């Protein structure tokens, strides 16, 4: 894509120089470019051959991650129904007490929902909340 920048005097000067002296590549230009490309390719291959650490890391990191996941999964405790310890019985007793407390709280909250909202004025509601706050 060729763009014309006639407004810029530098562009006009560059265009005039290129028009008066056409640029032609040297005869061995293609050979030099191909030789440089081959040299760069050979350097890349020797550099890769000298650094086997990169390929080792590419293989070792996923392998180490897989081993770590396997070990962490194998260390998880296995709960079976046939083995009942004192600690599991104790935690079951605590959970039963907690469930009973949740039911009691639910019943008291359900009784609060039945209170008629028209019985409270805005000033009364504020004093009730203040009294509840002081009792806590």
PDB file of C-alpha atoms in Angstrom:
ATOM      1  CA  UNK A   1       0.000   0.000   0.000  1.00  0.00           C
ATOM      2  CA  UNK A   2       1.530   3.259  -1.074  1.00  0.00           C
ATOM      3  CA  UNK A   3       0.436   6.427   0.628  1.00  0.00           C
ATOM      4  CA  UNK A   4       1.130   9.899  -0.638  1.00  0.00           C
ATOM      5  CA  UNK A   5       2.039  12.510   1.897  1.00  0.00           C
ATOM      6  CA  UNK A   6       2.311  15.557  -0.310  1.00  0.00           C
ATOM      7  CA  UNK A   7       1.831  17.919   2.595  1.00  0.00           C
ATOM      8  CA  UNK A   8       5.016  16.894   4.387  1.00  0.00           C
ATOM      9  CA  UNK A   9       8.177  18.411   2.833  1.00  0.00           C
ATOM     10  CA  UNK A  10      10.378  15.570   4.138  1.00  0.00           C
ATOM     11  CA  UNK A  11       8.232  13.012   2.312  1.00  0.00           C
ATOM     12  CA  UNK A  12       8.511  15.051  -0.862  1.00  0.00           C
ATOM     13  CA  UNK A  13      12.303  15.192  -0.507  1.00  0.00           C
ATOM     14  CA  UNK A  14      12.549  11.421   0.062  1.00  0.00           C
ATOM     15  CA  UNK A  15      10.327  10.750  -2.956  1.00  0.00           C
ATOM     16  CA  UNK A  16      12.516  13.029  -5.123  1.00  0.00           C
ATOM     17  CA  UNK A  17      15.710  11.259  -3.991  1.00  0.00           C
ATOM     18  CA  UNK A  18      14.265   7.828  -4.694  1.00  0.00           C
ATOM     19  CA  UNK A  19      13.011   8.918  -8.112  1.00  0.00           C
ATOM     20  CA  UNK A  20      16.397  10.321  -9.137  1.00  0.00           C
ATOM     21  CA  UNK A  21      18.459   7.361  -7.807  1.00  0.00           C
ATOM     22  CA  UNK A  22      16.590   4.084  -8.065  1.00  0.00           C
ATOM     23  CA  UNK A  23      17.770   1.574  -5.483  1.00  0.00           C
ATOM     24  CA  UNK A  24      18.857  -1.780  -6.887  1.00  0.00           C
ATOM     25  CA  UNK A  25      19.951  -4.697  -4.720  1.00  0.00           C
ATOM     26  CA  UNK A  26      23.407  -6.154  -5.101  1.00  0.00           C
ATOM     27  CA  UNK A  27      23.778  -9.238  -7.224  1.00  0.00           C
ATOM     28  CA  UNK A  28      24.716 -11.405  -4.234  1.00  0.00           C
ATOM     29  CA  UNK A  29      21.907 -10.021  -2.023  1.00  0.00           C
ATOM     30  CA  UNK A  30      19.776 -13.187  -2.246  1.00  0.00           C
ATOM     31  CA  UNK A  31      22.740 -15.424  -1.502  1.00  0.00           C
ATOM     32  CA  UNK A  32      23.685 -13.365   1.582  1.00  0.00           C
ATOM     33  CA  UNK A  33      20.122 -13.421   2.937  1.00  0.00           C
ATOM     34  CA  UNK A  34      19.838 -17.196   2.478  1.00  0.00           C
ATOM     35  CA  UNK A  35      23.257 -17.745   4.080  1.00  0.00           C
ATOM     36  CA  UNK A  36      22.305 -15.583   7.080  1.00  0.00           C
ATOM     37  CA  UNK A  37      19.039 -17.509   7.428  1.00  0.00           C
ATOM     38  CA  UNK A  38      20.849 -20.850   7.393  1.00  0.00           C
ATOM     39  CA  UNK A  39      23.378 -19.589   9.946  1.00  0.00           C
ATOM     40  CA  UNK A  40      20.621 -18.417  12.287  1.00  0.00           C
ATOM     41  CA  UNK A  41      18.848 -21.741  11.914  1.00  0.00           C
ATOM     42  CA  UNK A  42      22.039 -23.665  12.702  1.00  0.00           C
ATOM     43  CA  UNK A  43      22.698 -21.507  15.787  1.00  0.00           C
ATOM     44  CA  UNK A  44      19.168 -22.150  17.061  1.00  0.00           C
ATOM     45  CA  UNK A  45      19.557 -25.897  16.652  1.00  0.00           C
ATOM     46  CA  UNK A  46      22.943 -25.948  18.443  1.00  0.00           C
ATOM     47  CA  UNK A  47      21.553 -23.766  21.208  1.00  0.00           C
ATOM     48  CA  UNK A  48      18.666 -26.187  21.686  1.00  0.00           C
ATOM     49  CA  UNK A  49      21.048 -29.136  21.683  1.00  0.00           C
ATOM     50  CA  UNK A  50      23.201 -27.522  24.358  1.00  0.00           C
ATOM     51  CA  UNK A  51      20.225 -26.868  26.649  1.00  0.00           C
ATOM     52  CA  UNK A  52      18.459 -30.129  27.451  1.00  0.00           C
ATOM     53  CA  UNK A  53      17.342 -28.515  30.700  1.00  0.00           C
ATOM     54  CA  UNK A  54      14.432 -26.865  28.885  1.00  0.00           C
ATOM     55  CA  UNK A  55      13.057 -30.166  27.667  1.00  0.00           C
ATOM     56  CA  UNK A  56      13.674 -31.703  31.085  1.00  0.00           C
ATOM     57  CA  UNK A  57      11.669 -28.951  32.753  1.00  0.00           C
ATOM     58  CA  UNK A  58       8.851 -29.348  30.231  1.00  0.00           C
ATOM     59  CA  UNK A  59       8.546 -32.993  31.248  1.00  0.00           C
ATOM     60  CA  UNK A  60       9.407 -32.732  34.940  1.00  0.00           C
ATOM     61  CA  UNK A  61       6.935 -30.046  35.983  1.00  0.00           C
ATOM     62  CA  UNK A  62       3.754 -31.864  34.892  1.00  0.00           C
ATOM     63  CA  UNK A  63       5.129 -35.095  36.338  1.00  0.00           C
ATOM     64  CA  UNK A  64       5.840 -33.417  39.687  1.00  0.00           C
ATOM     65  CA  UNK A  65       2.353 -31.893  39.716  1.00  0.00           C
ATOM     66  CA  UNK A  66       0.777 -35.294  39.076  1.00  0.00           C
ATOM     67  CA  UNK A  67       2.810 -36.855  41.902  1.00  0.00           C
ATOM     68  CA  UNK A  68       1.848 -34.054  44.294  1.00  0.00           C
ATOM     69  CA  UNK A  69      -1.856 -34.458  43.497  1.00  0.00           C
ATOM     70  CA  UNK A  70      -1.620 -38.220  43.950  1.00  0.00           C
ATOM     71  CA  UNK A  71       0.061 -37.874  47.340  1.00  0.00           C
ATOM     72  CA  UNK A  72      -2.397 -35.245  48.551  1.00  0.00           C
ATOM     73  CA  UNK A  73      -5.366 -37.405  47.538  1.00  0.00           C
ATOM     74  CA  UNK A  74      -3.895 -40.459  49.235  1.00  0.00           C
ATOM     75  CA  UNK A  75      -3.429 -38.542  52.510  1.00  0.00           C
ATOM     76  CA  UNK A  76      -7.106 -37.566  52.796  1.00  0.00           C
ATOM     77  CA  UNK A  77      -8.784 -39.389  55.673  1.00  0.00           C
ATOM     78  CA  UNK A  78     -11.180 -42.142  54.666  1.00  0.00           C
ATOM     79  CA  UNK A  79     -14.398 -42.329  56.695  1.00  0.00           C
ATOM     80  CA  UNK A  80     -16.093 -45.705  56.852  1.00  0.00           C
ATOM     81  CA  UNK A  81     -19.286 -46.633  58.657  1.00  0.00           C
ATOM     82  CA  UNK A  82     -17.772 -49.771  60.219  1.00  0.00           C
ATOM     83  CA  UNK A  83     -15.139 -47.827  62.177  1.00  0.00           C
ATOM     84  CA  UNK A  84     -16.605 -45.581  64.871  1.00  0.00           C
ATOM     85  CA  UNK A  85     -14.189 -43.728  67.113  1.00  0.00           C
ATOM     86  CA  UNK A  86     -14.814 -41.698  70.228  1.00  0.00           C
ATOM     87  CA  UNK A  87     -14.066 -38.496  68.352  1.00  0.00           C
ATOM     88  CA  UNK A  88     -16.722 -39.159  65.714  1.00  0.00           C
ATOM     89  CA  UNK A  89     -19.284 -39.986  68.444  1.00  0.00           C
ATOM     90  CA  UNK A  90     -18.378 -36.776  70.230  1.00  0.00           C
ATOM     91  CA  UNK A  91     -18.764 -34.717  67.039  1.00  0.00           C
ATOM     92  CA  UNK A  92     -22.132 -36.410  66.400  1.00  0.00           C
ATOM     93  CA  UNK A  93     -23.299 -35.365  69.891  1.00  0.00           C
ATOM     94  CA  UNK A  94     -22.226 -31.801  69.224  1.00  0.00           C
ATOM     95  CA  UNK A  95     -23.983 -31.743  65.907  1.00  0.00           C
ATOM     96  CA  UNK A  96     -27.202 -33.013  67.539  1.00  0.00           C
ATOM     97  CA  UNK A  97     -27.040 -30.218  70.113  1.00  0.00           C
ATOM     98  CA  UNK A  98     -26.433 -27.692  67.389  1.00  0.00           C
ATOM     99  CA  UNK A  99     -29.408 -28.969  65.411  1.00  0.00           C
ATOM    100  CA  UNK A 100     -31.650 -28.673  68.481  1.00  0.00           C
ATOM    101  CA  UNK A 101     -30.450 -25.120  69.028  1.00  0.00           C
ATOM    102  CA  UNK A 102     -31.204 -24.263  65.412  1.00  0.00           C
ATOM    103  CA  UNK A 103     -34.756 -25.589  65.787  1.00  0.00           C
ATOM    104  CA  UNK A 104     -35.293 -23.555  68.958  1.00  0.00           C
ATOM    105  CA  UNK A 105     -34.060 -20.407  67.237  1.00  0.00           C
ATOM    106  CA  UNK A 106     -36.304 -21.099  64.268  1.00  0.00           C
ATOM    107  CA  UNK A 107     -39.366 -21.432  66.512  1.00  0.00           C
ATOM    108  CA  UNK A 108     -38.624 -18.163  68.319  1.00  0.00           C
ATOM    109  CA  UNK A 109     -38.080 -16.360  65.006  1.00  0.00           C
ATOM    110  CA  UNK A 110     -41.324 -17.793  63.645  1.00  0.00           C
ATOM    111  CA  UNK A 111     -43.204 -16.371  66.630  1.00  0.00           C
ATOM    112  CA  UNK A 112     -41.679 -12.946  65.909  1.00  0.00           C
ATOM    113  CA  UNK A 113     -43.040 -13.077  62.358  1.00  0.00           C
ATOM    114  CA  UNK A 114     -46.623 -13.271  63.703  1.00  0.00           C
ATOM    115  CA  UNK A 115     -46.388  -9.893  65.497  1.00  0.00           C
ATOM    116  CA  UNK A 116     -48.754  -7.304  64.047  1.00  0.00           C
ATOM    117  CA  UNK A 117     -46.759  -4.461  62.500  1.00  0.00           C
ATOM    118  CA  UNK A 118     -49.519  -1.887  63.125  1.00  0.00           C
ATOM    119  CA  UNK A 119     -48.977  -2.142  66.905  1.00  0.00           C
ATOM    120  CA  UNK A 120     -45.566  -0.478  66.697  1.00  0.00           C
ATOM    121  CA  UNK A 121     -45.080   3.222  66.158  1.00  0.00           C
ATOM    122  CA  UNK A 122     -41.797   4.598  64.890  1.00  0.00           C
ATOM    123  CA  UNK A 123     -40.864   5.914  68.357  1.00  0.00           C
ATOM    124  CA  UNK A 124     -41.890   2.649  70.027  1.00  0.00           C
ATOM    125  CA  UNK A 125     -39.840   0.592  67.596  1.00  0.00           C
ATOM    126  CA  UNK A 126     -36.761   2.676  68.323  1.00  0.00           C
ATOM    127  CA  UNK A 127     -37.153   2.275  72.088  1.00  0.00           C
ATOM    128  CA  UNK A 128     -37.709  -1.484  71.718  1.00  0.00           C
ATOM    129  CA  UNK A 129     -34.555  -1.857  69.625  1.00  0.00           C
ATOM    130  CA  UNK A 130     -32.645   0.250  72.151  1.00  0.00           C
ATOM    131  CA  UNK A 131     -33.858  -1.959  75.009  1.00  0.00           C
ATOM    132  CA  UNK A 132     -32.905  -5.104  73.138  1.00  0.00           C
ATOM    133  CA  UNK A 133     -29.450  -3.690  72.462  1.00  0.00           C
ATOM    134  CA  UNK A 134     -28.928  -2.890  76.154  1.00  0.00           C
ATOM    135  CA  UNK A 135     -29.929  -6.423  77.210  1.00  0.00           C
ATOM    136  CA  UNK A 136     -27.388  -7.996  74.879  1.00  0.00           C
TER     137      UNK A 136
END
